[in-house]
Amino acid sequence: MKKLINKPEDVVREELEGIAYAHSDLVKVHFDPNFIVRADAPVQGKVAVISGGGSGHEPMHGGFVGMGMLDAACPGAVFTSPTPDQMLEATKAVNGGAGVLHIVKNYTGDIMNFEMAADLARAEGIEVEAVVIDDDVAVKDSLYTAGRRGVGTTVLAEKLCGAAAEQRRSLKEVADVCRKAKELGRSMGMALTSCTVPHVGKPTFDLPEDQMEIGIGIHGEPGRTRLPLKSADEIVEMLMEPIVSDLPYKAGDEVLLFVNGMGGTPLIELYIVYRKAYEIATKHGLKVVRNLIGSYITSLEMAGTSITLLKMDDDFLKLWDAPVKTPGLRWGV
Amino acid sequence: MKKLINKPEDVVREELEGIAYAHSDLVKVHFDPNFIVRADAPVQGKVAVISGGGSGHEPMHGGFVGMGMLDAACPGAVFTSPTPDQMLEATKAVNGGAGVLHIVKNYTGDIMNFEMAADLARAEGIEVEAVVIDDDVAVKDSLYTAGRRGVGTTVLAEKLCGAAAEQRRSLKEVADVCRKAKELGRSMGMALTSCTVPHVGKPTFDLPEDQMEIGIGIHGEPGRTRLPLKSADEIVEMLMEPIVSDLPYKAGDEVLLFVNGMGGTPLIELYIVYRKAYEIATKHGLKVVRNLIGSYITSLEMAGTSITLLKMDDDFLKLWDAPVKTPGLRWGV
Amino acid sequence: MPVSRDDVLAWITAIASVLAENKNYLTELDAAIGDADHGANMDRGFKAVMNKMPEIRDKDIGTIFKTVGMTLLSTVGGAGGPLYGTLFLQAGMKTAGKMEMTAQDWAEALEAALNGVVMRGKAEPGDKTMVDALTPALSVYKQAIAEGQPLHIALQRSAEAARQGMESTIPLVARKGRASYLGERSAGHQDPGATSSYLILNAAAQTWKNSA
Amino acid sequence: MPVSRDDVLAWITAIASVLAENKNYLTELDAAIGDADHGANMDRGFKAVMNKMPEIRDKDIGTIFKTVGMTLLSTVGGAGGPLYGTLFLQAGMKTAGKMEMTAQDWAEALEAALNGVVMRGKAEPGDKTMVDALTPALSVYKQAIAEGQPLHIALQRSAEAARQGMESTIPLVARKGRASYLGERSAGHQDPGATSSYLILNAAAQTWKNSA
Ligand SMILES: Nc1ncnc2c1ncn2[C@@H]1O[C@H](COP(=O)(O)OP(=O)(O)O)[C@@H](O)[C@H]1O
Ligand SMILES: Nc1ncnc2c1ncn2[C@@H]1O[C@H](COP(=O)(O)OP(=O)(O)O)[C@@H](O)[C@H]1O
Ligand SMILES: [Mg+2]
Ligand SMILES: [Mg+2]
Ligand SMILES: [Mg+2]
Ligand SMILES: [Mg+2]
């Protein structure tokens, strides 16, 4: 295992210490339980937006704490949902009296831990709404299964909800923004390599030099299918077609195109992916009016990419363009 | 070779097409010869700041074109300095009548190609100054050698010079900022893995599971020494000691601490590196007043990190904090 | 002999050591169809439980179970944390104030525990989860004591049923949890949660060998 | 027979094919002590030169060399581009307007070429660069024609000297170019630029076999 770490069991704590040293102007880091809140939390009268999940997806979520995005993030162990007490403490720390939105990615663990935290917070008199993001079109959905995973749309929803909360929209309105993002966002991902969970010490799966995994999530898990390695253009087609055909898009619609790296993919490759994704979107008559290109929701050092399309409207455009000041995403301020 | 690319010979062109699709609000991309200029170039009356180098270091340099940083960037083939005609055309395209600064990294190829371009531009009546960055303390310097490589300080110098140019400082003054950054910045890097140049198709060097390279540059070249793999804290010590001991720092000095990923290193590891680097800097009495953490000057998908320390003063602080609006670095606007 | 408070503590200690021994095994099972953390998660949780030992050493069985449940909830995370946390919390509710458990008490505790897991996770037998090990373990246990078998025999049969339930997950296509994302590819692998459930119940059968 | 315009074009074509054949070899040499691009750079450059063939087919030797130099300058990049670009540009200055070259013309062209490379790169013999191949090639060539040898013999000796010069770079510790960053680790590897210089000069010896 080749990593810039010390002991596997210290990875999350030391990462948080690094964040605390680096971004004390933007965030405060709390240890035991672990959570990150924006430096000026709680903001009185503002809905607080919280997310959380396993570590190993950096900058998500901790890197998105700050003005215009998240009020708090709860990092679990690597690839392991955080615990209810973390979420509860974070919820209490950022509650400014206007209620708290939990943005949850659809994983059994995340759902259950967040639900328990929300119940506990409500028992303490805090108004909590939870919205579950489930945008991964690689996963077949049905009433009898765990449903689709929450992936790329989460990053976009956090930005949009953060902006809506800054405008002092009500908890219901901010939650509506999140539900709309959930409805209008679709993603799919692929891996060129596996990743290595630090305490495991070897790759989660073996992927020969000439093979790739299509339809992966963000936890280093194998994907839906293993296929012979293809060119970037062919790979992008495999990702874009299920996304476009799943969404009720029509020609002329405006979209945000998010090309994400899985952690070990260099930017030069992401632009090659973006090029083809943009051309396919355009071919379908979609107007790409905004984009995000970079490694924002990752699986440790996995090489690979995911693509997210989010349908935009005037409100979403304004919320997207609104100022944001976090370690991982910043503009307008 | 596992990469999200099509044909190796199309990598740079397709990357540039992706950038053109993605950032038409910020930059214009010119093909044959290849260069990227800010969308509003030339800015009349402003000194233009240009850099360039081989591709494969993204976001450097193309990602740093825009208001407050570079006026133009010239990408060569992967790891190959651009040619004089590229630099000349870019120089002409951004010349706003106040002169042009070439920020050059100290590599034989870059030096020679930039020199020829500067000569050609001067022959066409454009005032050109060139400053060579050579901040890599891994390389022993002497009168008889090519000298130190230019690495991390380049990114910082581009930001500082871009801000100085926005203030309408003169060519000499902007070049002075660059020379000062060159004097006050020191870097050192290491690799956990090699990288694969696309047209070569296999890693530039073999690095066994339990070994690392210390003192690497940014072209996938082997480093000064190969050593058994160490913990993150030990590695950071190996990088920080030569940096701190090379610079005429003294306790109480203010510094910018830049922890850079080589392309395949996830952010979670960079924060663990930052944590130790910050502690060592602090132990030496240095005050870390600004930082930059992320993959900004890379070697394709190489896993590894480099650390840069730049001594700051009031002018540098103001220049650093000034607004910047580029695909790769953005704040204040 | 009914199961004493000390027997319960011995069981918890046995769980901690069997999970530590099987940490890599559970993680490997999870790597195949999940995210390679089940072993580390459970081990971290029960190590934290062991740190709580001093403060529960003289408590009633309900308090012991509740403390185990709360500790797992706040240290395991993932799916395992809330599920095993709930399992022990529910068992703790049924055994509140008790200093020992009869065979019938354990039937009720186990039933409450399983119901808690099902309520939390909404999995049904056949979904390829820990429920596939816990469900037959409960019904076989109840049947055995209905037949008048002593507790230790009922426990042995119950553990054996859990083992079979665990193995029955191998051919299944997962419908719940992370393995469900793999679709058909999840078939042919044993579920890690069903495996940890078997290990936990088997530890009871091993530890309470002399109970009746 | 002096070297004709057509001989020069044949040499350029021979360089293009020998560099294409040795693309991977040169890149591997560069991977060991540089950045693994020398083969690809030279091949890209001479492929571009071949595309210019139609427009130089009927030009004088000086124009041919200058076109080769300009094309290398604008397509090779790296250290190789300006160095080989300068080499051919300087050779072109010396042969401006010439439709053929005598043995003495080639001595002057090669001398100007080497001087151009040294002026640009500021490397000395022993720095582990292409200068280590070019320098002995020039002096052996001059010595041979001073002895009254015909051009093709002088060229053969010159190419052999370049080969020895190339091999002499193996034990050297690099002081110039990218290999210098490796310090002591650069010893034990043959310099890629010295190798391409040998291949280029050897192509002349092979192509101009019948010249005198
Ligand atoms: N909805 C559910 N109901 C019951 N058990 C479940 C459910 N979802 C997952 N599990 C169990 O949890 C186990 C995985 O636990 P763990 O690896 O700790 O969590 P995670 O999947 O969050 O990484 C699975 O093997 C399965 O037995
Ligand atoms: N200063 C110099 N003078 C002469 N030749 C040099 C000099 N620096 C480098 N070279 C030659 O250039 C070769 C490398 O060329 P190339 O790989 O194309 O460029 P780069 O080093 O920029 O990648 C070296 O092998 C060496 O022979
Ligand atoms: Mg998990
Ligand atoms: Mg090069
Ligand atoms: Mg798991
Ligand atoms: Mg090279």
Tab-separated table of N, CA and C in Angstrom, chain A residues 13 37 56 59 120 126 132 136 153 183 211 222 250 261 285 322 332:
chain	number	residue	atom	x	y	z
A	13	ARG	N	-8.222	11.342	11.831
A	13	ARG	CA	-7.888	12.367	12.822
A	13	ARG	C	-6.803	13.314	12.303
A	37	VAL	N	-17.460	22.580	11.424
A	37	VAL	CA	-18.517	23.592	11.256
A	37	VAL	C	-17.902	24.870	10.705
A	56	GLY	N	-12.624	9.725	2.845
A	56	GLY	CA	-12.086	9.145	1.618
A	56	GLY	C	-12.724	9.720	0.366
A	59	PRO	N	-12.683	16.458	-1.634
A	59	PRO	CA	-13.057	17.423	-0.593
A	59	PRO	C	-14.449	17.215	0.009
A	120	LEU	N	-33.083	12.075	17.323
A	120	LEU	CA	-32.516	12.591	18.575
A	120	LEU	C	-32.573	14.121	18.606
A	126	ILE	N	-35.131	20.537	17.952
A	126	ILE	CA	-34.599	21.155	16.733
A	126	ILE	C	-35.391	20.629	15.536
A	132	VAL	N	-32.803	12.740	0.789
A	132	VAL	CA	-31.894	11.676	0.377
A	132	VAL	C	-31.605	11.802	-1.116
A	136	ASP	N	-27.618	7.849	-8.952
A	136	ASP	CA	-26.694	7.011	-9.736
A	136	ASP	C	-27.464	6.090	-10.671
A	153	THR	N	-24.530	14.324	-7.732
A	153	THR	CA	-25.524	15.369	-7.505
A	153	THR	C	-25.430	15.939	-6.090
A	183	GLU	N	-34.321	15.382	-7.945
A	183	GLU	CA	-35.157	14.981	-9.083
A	183	GLU	C	-34.451	15.216	-10.419
A	211	GLN	N	-8.655	-4.011	-18.290
A	211	GLN	CA	-10.067	-4.045	-17.920
A	211	GLN	C	-10.451	-2.777	-17.171
A	222	PRO	N	-16.757	-2.701	-6.457
A	222	PRO	CA	-16.790	-3.018	-7.890
A	222	PRO	C	-18.058	-2.425	-8.515
A	250	LYS	N	-35.329	17.396	-22.467
A	250	LYS	CA	-35.696	17.564	-23.877
A	250	LYS	C	-34.746	18.563	-24.516
A	261	GLY	N	-13.384	13.703	-11.043
A	261	GLY	CA	-12.314	12.710	-10.954
A	261	GLY	C	-12.461	11.901	-9.674
A	285	GLY	N	-29.065	18.184	-27.939
A	285	GLY	CA	-29.812	19.441	-27.892
A	285	GLY	C	-29.792	20.113	-26.530
A	322	ALA	N	-24.235	32.165	-6.886
A	322	ALA	CA	-24.103	32.923	-5.631
A	322	ALA	C	-22.739	32.649	-5.000
A	332	GLY	N	-16.880	34.323	-6.157
A	332	GLY	CA	-17.766	35.449	-5.849
A	332	GLY	C	-17.401	36.173	-4.577
